PDB file of C-alpha atoms in Angstrom:
ATOM      1  CA  UNK E 803     -18.913  14.848 -25.216  1.00 61.00           C
ATOM      2  CA  UNK E 804     -18.584  11.323 -23.893  1.00 60.00           C
ATOM      3  CA  UNK E 805     -20.354   9.740 -20.958  1.00 62.00           C
ATOM      4  CA  UNK E 806     -18.017   8.227 -18.367  1.00 62.00           C
ATOM      5  CA  UNK E 807     -19.398   5.589 -15.995  1.00 61.00           C
ATOM      6  CA  UNK E 808     -17.721   5.116 -12.623  1.00 57.00           C
ATOM      7  CA  UNK E 809     -17.378   1.690 -11.080  1.00 56.00           C
ATOM      8  CA  UNK E 810     -16.910   0.680  -7.459  1.00 52.00           C
ATOM      9  CA  UNK E 811     -13.139   0.228  -7.332  1.00 51.00           C
ATOM     10  CA  UNK E 812     -13.273  -1.954  -4.193  1.00 54.00           C
ATOM     11  CA  UNK E 813     -15.430  -4.561  -5.925  1.00 50.00           C
ATOM     12  CA  UNK E 814     -13.017  -4.833  -8.835  1.00 50.00           C
ATOM     13  CA  UNK E 815      -9.971  -5.107  -6.560  1.00 51.00           C
ATOM     14  CA  UNK E 816     -11.545  -7.922  -4.550  1.00 52.00           C
ATOM     15  CA  UNK E 817     -12.562  -9.821  -7.688  1.00 53.00           C
ATOM     16  CA  UNK E 818      -9.142  -9.394  -9.297  1.00 55.00           C
ATOM     17  CA  UNK E 819      -7.191 -10.273  -6.180  1.00 54.00           C
ATOM     18  CA  UNK E 820      -8.769 -13.721  -5.932  1.00 55.00           C
ATOM     19  CA  UNK E 821      -8.282 -14.478  -9.651  1.00 56.00           C
ATOM     20  CA  UNK E 822      -4.763 -13.108 -10.105  1.00 56.00           C
ATOM     21  CA  UNK E 823      -2.873 -14.269  -7.036  1.00 57.00           C
ATOM     22  CA  UNK E 824       0.821 -14.317  -7.737  1.00 57.00           C
ATOM     23  CA  UNK E 825       0.583 -12.245 -10.921  1.00 53.00           C
ATOM     24  CA  UNK E 826       2.166  -8.802 -10.976  1.00 55.00           C
ATOM     25  CA  UNK E 827       0.254  -5.934 -12.561  1.00 52.00           C
ATOM     26  CA  UNK E 828       1.985  -3.323 -14.679  1.00 50.00           C
ATOM     27  CA  UNK E 829       1.254   0.202 -13.514  1.00 49.00           C
ATOM     28  CA  UNK E 830       3.207   3.400 -13.716  1.00 48.00           C
ATOM     29  CA  UNK E 831       4.196   5.404 -10.652  1.00 47.00           C
ATOM     30  CA  UNK E 832       1.412   7.981 -10.977  1.00 52.00           C
ATOM     31  CA  UNK E 833      -1.386   5.423 -10.935  1.00 53.00           C
ATOM     32  CA  UNK E 834      -2.047   5.424 -14.667  1.00 55.00           C
ATOM     33  CA  UNK E 835      -2.901   1.967 -15.925  1.00 52.00           C
ATOM     34  CA  UNK E 836      -0.922   0.557 -18.796  1.00 52.00           C
ATOM     35  CA  UNK E 837      -2.132  -2.141 -21.119  1.00 49.00           C
ATOM     36  CA  UNK E 838      -0.744  -5.626 -20.564  1.00 50.00           C
ATOM     37  CA  UNK E 839      -0.521  -6.462 -24.259  1.00 48.00           C
ATOM     38  CA  UNK E 840       2.765  -7.831 -25.517  1.00 55.00           C
ATOM     39  CA  UNK E 841       2.704  -5.542 -28.571  1.00 63.00           C
ATOM     40  CA  UNK E 842       4.483  -2.215 -28.823  1.00 82.00           C
ATOM     41  CA  UNK E 843       1.334  -0.135 -28.257  1.00 86.00           C
ATOM     42  CA  UNK E 844       0.867   1.135 -24.685  1.00 91.00           C
ATOM     43  CA  UNK E 845      -2.061   3.125 -23.333  1.00 91.00           C
ATOM     44  CA  UNK E 846      -2.885   4.951 -20.115  1.00 92.00           C
ATOM     45  CA  UNK E 847      -6.234   5.912 -18.642  1.00 93.00           C
ATOM     46  CA  UNK E 848      -6.497   9.665 -18.218  1.00 92.00           C
ATOM     47  CA  UNK E 849      -7.063  11.427 -14.920  1.00 92.00           C
ATOM     48  CA  UNK E 850      -8.085  15.022 -14.188  1.00 92.00           C
ATOM     49  CA  UNK E 851      -5.312  17.432 -15.155  1.00 89.00           C
ATOM     50  CA  UNK E 852      -3.558  15.103 -17.612  1.00 90.00           C
ATOM     51  CA  UNK E 853      -2.121  16.761 -20.709  1.00 90.00           C
ATOM     52  CA  UNK E 854      -0.167  15.632 -23.740  1.00 90.00           C
ATOM     53  CA  UNK E 855       2.765  17.653 -22.398  1.00 92.00           C
ATOM     54  CA  UNK E 856       2.786  15.702 -19.107  1.00 92.00           C
ATOM     55  CA  UNK E 857       2.605  12.414 -20.996  1.00 91.00           C
ATOM     56  CA  UNK E 858       5.395  13.534 -23.341  1.00 91.00           C
ATOM     57  CA  UNK E 859       7.694  14.304 -20.417  1.00 93.00           C
ATOM     58  CA  UNK E 860       6.892  11.122 -18.498  1.00 92.00           C
ATOM     59  CA  UNK E 861       7.041   8.668 -21.420  1.00 92.00           C
ATOM     60  CA  UNK E 862       9.666  10.427 -23.569  1.00 93.00           C
ATOM     61  CA  UNK E 863       7.474  10.903 -26.636  1.00 92.00           C
ATOM     62  CA  UNK E 864       6.751  14.125 -28.523  1.00 93.00           C
ATOM     63  CA  UNK E 865       3.509  16.063 -28.151  1.00 91.00           C
ATOM     64  CA  UNK E 866       3.165  15.995 -31.947  1.00 92.00           C
ATOM     65  CA  UNK E 867       3.295  12.189 -31.939  1.00 92.00           C
ATOM     66  CA  UNK E 868       0.684  12.004 -29.161  1.00 92.00           C
ATOM     67  CA  UNK E 869      -1.588  14.256 -31.235  1.00 90.00           C
ATOM     68  CA  UNK E 870      -1.216  11.896 -34.222  1.00 92.00           C
ATOM     69  CA  UNK E 871      -1.967   8.755 -32.225  1.00 92.00           C
ATOM     70  CA  UNK E 872      -4.967  10.134 -30.340  1.00 91.00           C
ATOM     71  CA  UNK E 873      -8.132  11.790 -31.595  1.00 88.00           C
ATOM     72  CA  UNK E 874      -8.444  14.356 -28.807  1.00 86.00           C
ATOM     73  CA  UNK E 875      -7.390  17.978 -29.092  1.00 84.00           C
ATOM     74  CA  UNK E 876      -4.921  19.408 -26.586  1.00 79.00           C
ATOM     75  CA  UNK E 877      -7.606  21.162 -24.597  1.00 79.00           C
ATOM     76  CA  UNK E 878     -10.214  18.420 -24.504  1.00 80.00           C
ATOM     77  CA  UNK E 879      -8.699  15.143 -23.364  1.00 87.00           C
ATOM     78  CA  UNK E 880     -11.601  13.525 -21.484  1.00 90.00           C
ATOM     79  CA  UNK E 881     -11.087  11.960 -18.063  1.00 91.00           C
ATOM     80  CA  UNK E 882     -11.276   8.169 -17.969  1.00 91.00           C
ATOM     81  CA  UNK E 883     -10.404   7.435 -21.599  1.00 91.00           C
ATOM     82  CA  UNK E 884      -7.440   5.429 -22.837  1.00 92.00           C
ATOM     83  CA  UNK E 885      -4.735   7.439 -24.573  1.00 92.00           C
ATOM     84  CA  UNK E 886      -1.944   5.838 -26.604  1.00 91.00           C
ATOM     85  CA  UNK E 887       1.498   6.760 -25.276  1.00 89.00           C
ATOM     86  CA  UNK E 888       3.782   4.276 -27.123  1.00 87.00           C
TER      87      UNK E 888
END
């Protein structure tokens, strides 16, 4: 079991808004954060109720491939961790 620390989201938004004026952030429609790296690997931060099946449908990747890329079993994907989706 992993410990997940929660941060004050308002503090981060204020800090980022002053530093990154004019820069667009990449996010998917459901609020999952994607990495900004220029490489082919993309990750999302999990939320309650996320499953490999939902990710497979949304990002057009097989459940089997998601299992290979990530170390979590189907029934125990923790909330707040980054999961590779591409």
